[in-house]
Amino acid sequence: MTGKSSLRRSTLICLAVSAALCSTQLPSSANTGAKTPSSSVALLPEPSTFKPELPPLDASAMLAAADTRLVVRLGERRVYVYQGDEVKVSYPVAVGRAGWETPRGKFKILRMEKNPAWKNPWTGDVIPPGRNNPMGERAIDFYTDGRNYAAFHGTPNESVIGQAVSHGCIRMRNADIRAMYDMVAEGTEVLVEH
């Protein structure tokens, strides 16, 4: 993957930026089977210059992911990795704050990226992969309505884990998202529930 392509994908994911700059509302049918929270949901809109089409899901990756699923329990602030009916592991997470709630519903992993760069959608500043990158060491996109995105991603500020602080994304400790990244694939089911 080229650096430009990697940067483009990374900028699509919502992150820690000023809530005052975004007021996009999610439609109730944003993703197949998706249910939006009862309160108003707003996620960071992607920059207008970065709107690539999502690539089709790889059939072999979908087969590998068929037995694995992620269940996010927002009230518990945890993500559970299931294989079949068995919980293999769970991790603490940070979730969307009031007014920027993490979308609830049934989704699939859309794409995955190691060591993403991040481009500030308002200033154009690029933060390369590394310890100061707000994306952390991995990004796993699971939601889009074509304009807004939500993902699991790492964070350099691990003290926020367990809180409702994000702009809709699910933040994880870098060690945890590295481990979870190796257990899932594009097409893995993601269930986000209260």
Backbone as CSV, one residue per row, in Angstrom:
resi,resn,N_x,N_y,N_z,CA_x,CA_y,CA_z,C_x,C_y,C_z
1,MET,0.840,-1.169,0.000,0.000,0.000,0.000,0.888,1.235,0.000
2,THR,0.567,2.194,-0.793,1.371,3.404,-0.856,1.102,4.276,0.348
3,GLY,2.047,5.157,0.664,1.866,6.075,1.774,0.654,6.966,1.562
4,LYS,0.424,7.401,0.317,-0.712,8.260,0.009,-2.018,7.515,0.243
5,SER,-2.075,6.255,-0.180,-3.271,5.448,0.017,-3.505,5.208,1.502
6,SER,-2.444,4.916,2.240,-2.540,4.691,3.669,-3.047,5.946,4.368
7,LEU,-2.519,7.097,3.976,-2.945,8.351,4.564,-4.407,8.614,4.254
8,ARG,-4.824,8.359,3.029,-6.222,8.583,2.627,-7.143,7.749,3.495
9,ARG,-6.818,6.481,3.674,-7.672,5.614,4.481,-7.704,6.071,5.918
10,SER,-6.578,6.505,6.440,-6.508,6.904,7.836,-7.308,8.159,8.114
11,THR,-7.374,9.052,7.142,-8.091,10.293,7.389,-9.586,10.098,7.419
12,LEU,-10.054,8.946,6.980,-11.484,8.698,6.936,-12.054,8.358,8.299
13,ILE,-11.224,8.061,9.241,-11.685,7.572,10.530,-11.849,8.741,11.498
14,CYS,-12.988,8.763,12.184,-13.231,9.864,13.106,-12.284,9.778,14.291
15,LEU,-11.903,10.959,14.802,-10.958,10.993,15.911,-11.144,12.197,16.783
16,ALA,-10.211,12.357,17.705,-10.274,13.406,18.696,-10.013,14.769,18.077
17,VAL,-11.080,15.424,17.646,-11.005,16.790,17.137,-12.197,17.539,17.666
18,SER,-12.278,18.792,17.456,-13.292,19.635,18.069,-14.706,19.253,17.658
19,ALA,-15.545,18.965,18.635,-16.936,18.605,18.365,-17.699,19.780,17.772
20,ALA,-17.280,20.959,18.040,-17.977,22.134,17.522,-17.896,22.244,16.007
21,LEU,-16.984,21.535,15.397,-16.806,21.629,13.960,-17.666,20.658,13.180
22,CYS,-18.452,19.821,13.861,-19.228,18.798,13.155,-20.630,18.715,13.703
23,SER,-21.613,18.651,12.826,-22.993,18.466,13.273,-23.758,17.540,12.342
24,THR,-23.057,16.654,11.652,-23.700,15.728,10.728,-24.504,14.698,11.500
25,GLN,-25.737,14.472,11.115,-26.597,13.478,11.764,-26.562,12.190,10.962
26,LEU,-26.563,11.068,11.642,-26.572,9.780,10.969,-27.998,9.374,10.659
27,PRO,-28.271,8.892,9.453,-29.606,8.376,9.161,-29.824,7.066,9.892
28,SER,-31.099,6.698,10.136,-31.387,5.482,10.896,-31.019,4.230,10.128
29,SER,-30.864,4.302,8.831,-30.503,3.116,8.049,-29.098,3.253,7.497
30,ALA,-28.177,3.762,8.311,-26.833,4.070,7.854,-26.061,2.861,7.372
31,ASN,-26.314,1.697,7.911,-25.610,0.496,7.509,-26.610,-0.640,7.613
32,THR,-26.455,-1.660,6.855,-27.418,-2.755,6.834,-27.695,-3.250,8.243
33,GLY,-28.938,-3.162,8.646,-29.340,-3.640,9.959,-28.962,-2.710,11.085
34,ALA,-28.409,-1.561,10.793,-27.930,-0.660,11.839,-29.089,-0.001,12.554
35,LYS,-28.924,0.195,13.847,-29.867,0.959,14.638,-29.094,2.083,15.275
36,THR,-29.541,3.288,15.097,-28.844,4.403,15.718,-29.370,4.583,17.123
37,PRO,-28.575,5.170,18.001,-29.030,5.391,19.365,-30.257,6.294,19.378
38,SER,-31.005,6.239,20.490,-32.199,7.053,20.587,-31.854,8.534,20.601
39,SER,-30.698,8.887,21.112,-30.298,10.285,21.085,-29.671,10.605,19.734
40,SER,-29.490,11.871,19.489,-28.885,12.317,18.235,-27.451,11.823,18.147
41,VAL,-27.066,11.286,16.999,-25.725,10.756,16.809,-24.993,11.613,15.799
42,ALA,-23.795,12.016,16.127,-22.989,12.771,15.177,-21.570,12.246,15.230
43,LEU,-21.019,11.940,14.087,-19.635,11.512,13.990,-18.896,12.499,13.122
44,LEU,-17.604,12.494,13.239,-16.771,13.388,12.450,-16.934,13.103,10.978
45,PRO,-17.302,14.099,10.167,-17.410,13.840,8.734,-16.027,13.717,8.131
46,GLU,-15.919,12.899,7.109,-14.632,12.790,6.448,-14.373,14.067,5.654
47,PRO,-13.121,14.437,5.435,-12.822,15.595,4.611,-13.352,15.363,3.190
48,SER,-13.889,16.404,2.577,-14.530,16.246,1.276,-13.573,15.777,0.191
49,THR,-12.283,15.983,0.357,-11.328,15.548,-0.659,-10.917,14.089,-0.502
50,PHE,-11.393,13.418,0.535,-11.028,12.031,0.785,-12.287,11.181,0.833
51,LYS,-12.791,10.758,-0.342,-13.998,9.947,-0.395,-13.827,8.753,-1.321
52,PRO,-12.848,7.907,-1.078,-12.698,6.735,-1.939,-13.807,5.731,-1.666
53,GLU,-14.114,4.940,-2.668,-15.079,3.866,-2.492,-14.460,2.791,-1.610
54,LEU,-15.280,2.135,-0.810,-14.784,1.016,-0.021,-14.513,-0.148,-0.958
55,PRO,-13.384,-0.829,-0.779,-13.097,-1.977,-1.639,-14.044,-3.125,-1.301
56,PRO,-14.325,-4.000,-2.264,-15.171,-5.154,-1.953,-14.473,-6.048,-0.941
57,LEU,-15.259,-6.703,-0.108,-14.684,-7.593,0.891,-14.110,-8.834,0.207
58,ASP,-12.946,-9.266,0.654,-12.274,-10.453,0.128,-13.025,-11.698,0.594
59,ALA,-13.415,-12.575,-0.324,-14.201,-13.767,0.000,-13.482,-14.683,0.978
60,SER,-12.166,-14.880,0.833,-11.440,-15.761,1.754,-11.366,-15.153,3.144
61,ALA,-11.230,-13.833,3.226,-11.214,-13.165,4.530,-12.575,-13.306,5.207
62,MET,-13.641,-13.231,4.405,-14.984,-13.387,4.967,-15.175,-14.787,5.538
63,LEU,-14.646,-15.812,4.863,-14.751,-17.176,5.378,-13.975,-17.328,6.673
64,ALA,-12.775,-16.747,6.741,-11.948,-16.835,7.940,-12.616,-16.130,9.117
65,ALA,-13.372,-15.073,8.823,-14.004,-14.282,9.869,-15.360,-14.837,10.284
66,ALA,-15.869,-15.816,9.548,-17.233,-16.295,9.757,-17.479,-16.801,11.169
67,ASP,-16.521,-17.435,11.799,-16.708,-18.008,13.126,-16.363,-17.030,14.242
68,THR,-15.762,-15.895,13.909,-15.350,-14.903,14.899,-16.281,-13.712,14.814
69,ARG,-16.625,-13.141,15.955,-17.413,-11.915,15.963,-17.010,-11.058,17.158
70,LEU,-17.230,-9.766,17.012,-16.943,-8.812,18.078,-18.261,-8.312,18.636
71,VAL,-18.370,-8.253,19.954,-19.550,-7.706,20.605,-19.075,-6.581,21.523
72,VAL,-19.552,-5.376,21.241,-19.221,-4.208,22.059,-20.406,-3.934,22.966
73,ARG,-20.164,-3.905,24.264,-21.199,-3.562,25.239,-20.844,-2.173,25.771
74,LEU,-21.557,-1.188,25.228,-21.237,0.206,25.534,-21.325,0.499,27.021
75,GLY,-22.358,-0.029,27.689,-22.527,0.210,29.121,-21.393,-0.365,29.957
76,GLU,-20.817,-1.466,29.488,-19.685,-2.083,30.189,-18.358,-1.474,29.773
77,ARG,-18.372,-0.786,28.627,-17.140,-0.232,28.036,-16.128,-1.353,27.788
78,ARG,-16.623,-2.409,27.110,-15.780,-3.558,26.776,-16.147,-4.077,25.399
79,VAL,-15.144,-4.681,24.735,-15.380,-5.423,23.504,-15.020,-6.871,23.790
80,TYR,-15.899,-7.775,23.345,-15.711,-9.207,23.536,-15.418,-9.841,22.183
81,VAL,-14.407,-10.711,22.144,-14.082,-11.456,20.933,-14.624,-12.868,21.122
82,TYR,-15.609,-13.205,20.291,-16.218,-14.531,20.329,-15.688,-15.375,19.185
83,GLN,-15.490,-16.651,19.458,-15.286,-17.656,18.419,-16.368,-18.685,18.663
84,GLY,-17.314,-18.747,17.710,-18.511,-19.543,17.944,-19.278,-18.914,19.089
85,ASP,-19.634,-19.726,20.079,-20.375,-19.222,21.236,-19.471,-18.933,22.430
86,GLU,-18.173,-19.083,22.247,-17.225,-18.932,23.349,-16.512,-17.584,23.302
87,VAL,-16.487,-16.901,24.464,-15.720,-15.661,24.575,-14.254,-16.043,24.700
88,LYS,-13.444,-15.602,23.747,-12.016,-15.893,23.783,-11.265,-14.895,24.644
89,VAL,-11.670,-13.623,24.557,-10.997,-12.561,25.305,-11.888,-11.332,25.272
90,SER,-11.692,-10.441,26.223,-12.383,-9.156,26.169,-11.396,-8.061,26.560
91,TYR,-11.681,-6.853,26.081,-10.795,-5.722,26.321,-11.601,-4.507,26.757
92,PRO,-11.054,-3.691,27.666,-11.719,-2.436,28.006,-11.545,-1.443,26.856
93,VAL,-12.549,-0.574,26.676,-12.518,0.392,25.585,-13.021,1.746,26.075
94,ALA,-12.757,2.774,25.286,-13.404,4.079,25.439,-14.399,4.186,24.299
95,VAL,-15.539,4.815,24.569,-16.612,4.898,23.578,-16.980,6.358,23.319
96,GLY,-17.953,6.551,22.430,-18.390,7.895,22.065,-19.029,8.632,23.235
97,ARG,-18.725,9.909,23.302,-19.274,10.727,24.381,-20.671,11.234,24.003
98,ALA,-21.335,11.900,24.933,-22.689,12.425,24.708,-22.685,13.343,23.487
99,GLY,-23.634,13.104,22.593,-23.720,13.871,21.357,-22.899,13.278,20.232
100,TRP,-22.001,12.364,20.548,-21.132,11.697,19.571,-21.142,10.195,19.829
101,GLU,-22.277,9.653,20.227,-22.364,8.257,20.633,-21.904,7.301,19.542
102,THR,-21.270,6.240,19.975,-20.888,5.162,19.059,-22.166,4.554,18.488
103,PRO,-22.249,4.390,17.166,-23.480,3.840,16.589,-23.737,2.419,17.066
104,ARG,-25.001,2.139,17.387,-25.395,0.795,17.800,-25.975,0.054,16.613
105,GLY,-25.789,-1.253,16.600,-26.354,-2.073,15.545,-25.422,-3.198,15.172
106,LYS,-25.739,-3.831,14.061,-24.966,-4.964,13.560,-24.212,-4.510,12.312
107,PHE,-22.891,-4.681,12.317,-22.020,-4.210,11.251,-21.045,-5.313,10.856
108,LYS,-20.182,-5.027,9.918,-19.074,-5.911,9.542,-17.820,-5.061,9.427
109,ILE,-16.663,-5.666,9.708,-15.409,-4.947,9.528,-15.246,-4.639,8.044
110,LEU,-15.036,-3.371,7.746,-14.932,-2.901,6.370,-13.499,-2.889,5.870
111,ARG,-12.568,-2.491,6.727,-11.151,-2.485,6.351,-10.304,-2.361,7.610
112,MET,-9.033,-2.736,7.443,-8.098,-2.772,8.563,-6.776,-2.153,8.120
113,GLU,-6.100,-1.486,9.066,-4.842,-0.843,8.710,-3.868,-0.842,9.886
114,LYS,-2.623,-1.186,9.584,-1.557,-1.134,10.580,-0.865,0.224,10.511
115,ASN,-0.484,0.747,11.659,0.281,1.987,11.773,-0.246,3.103,10.866
116,PRO,-1.499,3.485,11.063,-2.076,4.511,10.191,-1.500,5.896,10.467
117,ALA,-1.412,6.699,9.413,-1.129,8.124,9.558,-2.476,8.816,9.740
118,TRP,-2.465,10.049,10.220,-3.710,10.791,10.394,-3.532,12.197,9.859
119,LYS,-4.498,12.641,9.091,-4.489,14.006,8.563,-5.616,14.781,9.212
120,ASN,-5.263,15.884,9.850,-6.263,16.732,10.473,-7.148,17.298,9.370
121,PRO,-8.462,17.037,9.405,-9.329,17.475,8.313,-9.524,18.982,8.243
122,TRP,-9.161,19.721,9.294,-9.339,21.168,9.283,-8.061,21.925,8.976
123,THR,-6.928,21.429,9.460,-5.665,22.149,9.227,-4.856,21.547,8.100
124,GLY,-5.128,20.280,7.768,-4.349,19.592,6.749,-3.046,19.023,7.275
125,ASP,-2.741,19.270,8.557,-1.516,18.733,9.147,-1.577,17.214,9.177
126,VAL,-0.464,16.574,8.847,-0.382,15.120,8.840,0.444,14.672,10.035
127,ILE,-0.114,13.755,10.795,0.623,13.137,11.898,0.979,11.733,11.427
128,PRO,2.261,11.483,11.212,2.670,10.163,10.711,2.507,9.094,11.788
129,PRO,2.592,7.822,11.388,2.543,6.759,12.394,3.609,7.010,13.457
130,GLY,3.281,6.665,14.680,4.218,6.857,15.777,3.482,7.146,17.062
131,ARG,4.223,7.401,18.109,3.600,7.511,19.427,2.712,8.737,19.608
132,ASN,2.840,9.764,18.769,1.977,10.937,18.882,0.750,10.864,17.984
133,ASN,0.603,9.790,17.233,-0.524,9.671,16.324,-1.783,9.314,17.104
134,PRO,-2.869,10.096,16.970,-4.083,9.807,17.728,-4.785,8.522,17.312
135,MET,-4.372,7.912,16.198,-4.955,6.648,15.752,-4.333,5.447,16.460
136,GLY,-3.230,5.645,17.127,-2.561,4.513,17.733,-1.927,3.626,16.676
137,GLU,-1.793,2.344,16.990,-1.046,1.426,16.128,-1.897,0.619,15.148
138,ARG,-3.215,0.615,15.319,-4.091,-0.133,14.414,-5.414,0.615,14.271
139,ALA,-6.049,0.414,13.125,-7.386,0.950,12.881,-8.221,-0.130,12.207
140,ILE,-9.440,-0.320,12.707,-10.359,-1.321,12.169,-11.702,-0.628,11.940
141,ASP,-11.971,-0.245,10.685,-13.231,0.424,10.344,-14.380,-0.577,10.376
142,PHE,-15.500,-0.192,11.017,-16.654,-1.086,11.029,-17.949,-0.393,10.646
143,TYR,-17.950,0.917,10.481,-19.188,1.633,10.178,-18.912,2.773,9.208
144,THR,-19.798,2.934,8.248,-19.830,4.142,7.429,-21.227,4.292,6.855
145,ASP,-21.621,5.523,6.672,-22.841,5.812,5.934,-22.475,6.505,4.622
146,GLY,-21.198,6.446,4.255,-20.704,7.090,3.047,-20.050,8.426,3.317
147,ARG,-20.361,9.028,4.438,-19.752,10.306,4.828,-19.053,10.209,6.180
148,ASN,-19.649,9.469,7.088,-19.147,9.349,8.444,-18.576,7.957,8.650
149,TYR,-17.569,7.874,9.510,-16.897,6.609,9.767,-16.743,6.403,11.264
150,ALA,-16.737,5.146,11.680,-16.409,4.778,13.052,-15.512,3.555,12.984
151,ALA,-14.602,3.477,13.949,-13.604,2.407,13.932,-13.155,2.078,15.336
152,PHE,-12.602,0.885,15.470,-11.776,0.556,16.626,-10.403,1.123,16.289
153,HIS,-9.736,1.754,17.206,-8.365,2.183,16.957,-7.636,2.347,18.274
154,GLY,-6.327,2.335,18.180,-5.503,2.536,19.358,-5.531,3.990,19.785
155,THR,-4.790,4.297,20.816,-4.688,5.682,21.286,-3.381,5.859,22.038
156,PRO,-2.738,7.030,21.879,-1.549,7.294,22.683,-1.915,7.709,24.115
157,ASN,-3.191,8.018,24.343,-3.658,8.450,25.660,-4.498,7.336,26.278
158,GLU,-3.836,6.327,26.789,-4.531,5.151,27.292,-5.271,5.400,28.600
159,SER,-5.066,6.561,29.222,-5.780,6.880,30.459,-7.270,7.105,30.212
160,VAL,-7.702,7.283,28.956,-9.120,7.504,28.651,-9.904,6.199,28.536
161,ILE,-9.220,5.068,28.519,-9.907,3.775,28.378,-10.885,3.605,29.541
162,GLY,-12.100,3.166,29.212,-13.140,3.003,30.219,-14.079,4.196,30.299
163,GLN,-13.817,5.232,29.515,-14.634,6.433,29.563,-15.394,6.648,28.253
164,ALA,-16.357,7.560,28.285,-17.084,7.982,27.081,-16.478,9.316,26.659
165,VAL,-15.487,9.250,25.750,-14.719,10.451,25.405,-14.509,10.666,23.910
166,SER,-14.832,9.676,23.087,-14.473,9.773,21.669,-15.566,10.460,20.858
167,HIS,-15.293,10.617,19.580,-16.257,11.180,18.636,-16.946,10.045,17.870
168,GLY,-17.282,8.973,18.570,-17.988,7.849,17.976,-17.149,6.605,17.808
169,CYS,-15.841,6.773,17.722,-14.962,5.614,17.567,-14.799,4.872,18.887
170,ILE,-14.230,3.678,18.795,-13.958,2.852,19.961,-12.453,2.803,20.132
171,ARG,-11.972,3.464,21.167,-10.528,3.519,21.429,-10.108,2.356,22.308
172,MET,-8.914,1.846,22.019,-8.372,0.720,22.772,-6.908,0.969,23.104
173,ARG,-6.419,0.271,24.123,-4.982,0.291,24.384,-4.274,-0.273,23.161
174,ASN,-3.104,0.240,22.831,-2.381,-0.228,21.650,-2.089,-1.729,21.706
175,ALA,-1.689,-2.237,22.873,-1.411,-3.681,22.987,-2.669,-4.497,22.730
176,ASP,-3.814,-4.003,23.201,-5.068,-4.727,23.021,-5.516,-4.727,21.561
177,ILE,-5.433,-3.581,20.891,-5.889,-3.558,19.502,-4.936,-4.334,18.596
178,ARG,-3.647,-4.377,18.945,-2.720,-5.221,18.169,-3.145,-6.682,18.269
179,ALA,-3.491,-7.123,19.463,-3.901,-8.519,19.664,-5.230,-8.796,18.960
180,MET,-6.196,-7.895,19.096,-7.503,-8.110,18.474,-7.401,-8.072,16.946
181,TYR,-6.551,-7.214,16.431,-6.344,-7.087,14.982,-5.973,-8.435,14.359
182,ASP,-5.183,-9.215,15.082,-4.740,-10.521,14.579,-5.813,-11.600,14.675
183,MET,-6.923,-11.314,15.363,-7.998,-12.301,15.525,-9.155,-12.102,14.562
184,VAL,-9.168,-10.957,13.843,-10.308,-10.640,12.984,-9.852,-10.417,11.550
185,ALA,-10.821,-10.250,10.658,-10.536,-9.991,9.250,-11.659,-9.141,8.686
186,GLU,-11.459,-8.598,7.498,-12.543,-7.895,6.847,-13.728,-8.843,6.726
187,GLY,-14.890,-8.366,7.052,-16.084,-9.200,7.021,-16.492,-9.735,8.383
188,THR,-15.608,-9.668,9.389,-15.966,-10.114,10.735,-17.150,-9.306,11.228
189,GLU,-18.135,-9.990,11.820,-19.324,-9.318,12.342,-18.973,-8.502,13.575
190,VAL,-19.589,-7.318,13.674,-19.427,-6.441,14.836,-20.824,-6.086,15.323
191,LEU,-21.126,-6.419,16.562,-22.396,-6.067,17.171,-22.121,-5.035,18.256
192,VAL,-22.750,-3.883,18.139,-22.597,-2.827,19.151,-23.940,-2.684,19.843
193,GLU,-23.961,-2.970,21.136,-25.201,-2.917,21.907,-25.016,-2.106,23.177
194,HIS,-26.140,-1.752,23.773,-26.075,-0.931,24.982,-25.471,-1.737,26.103
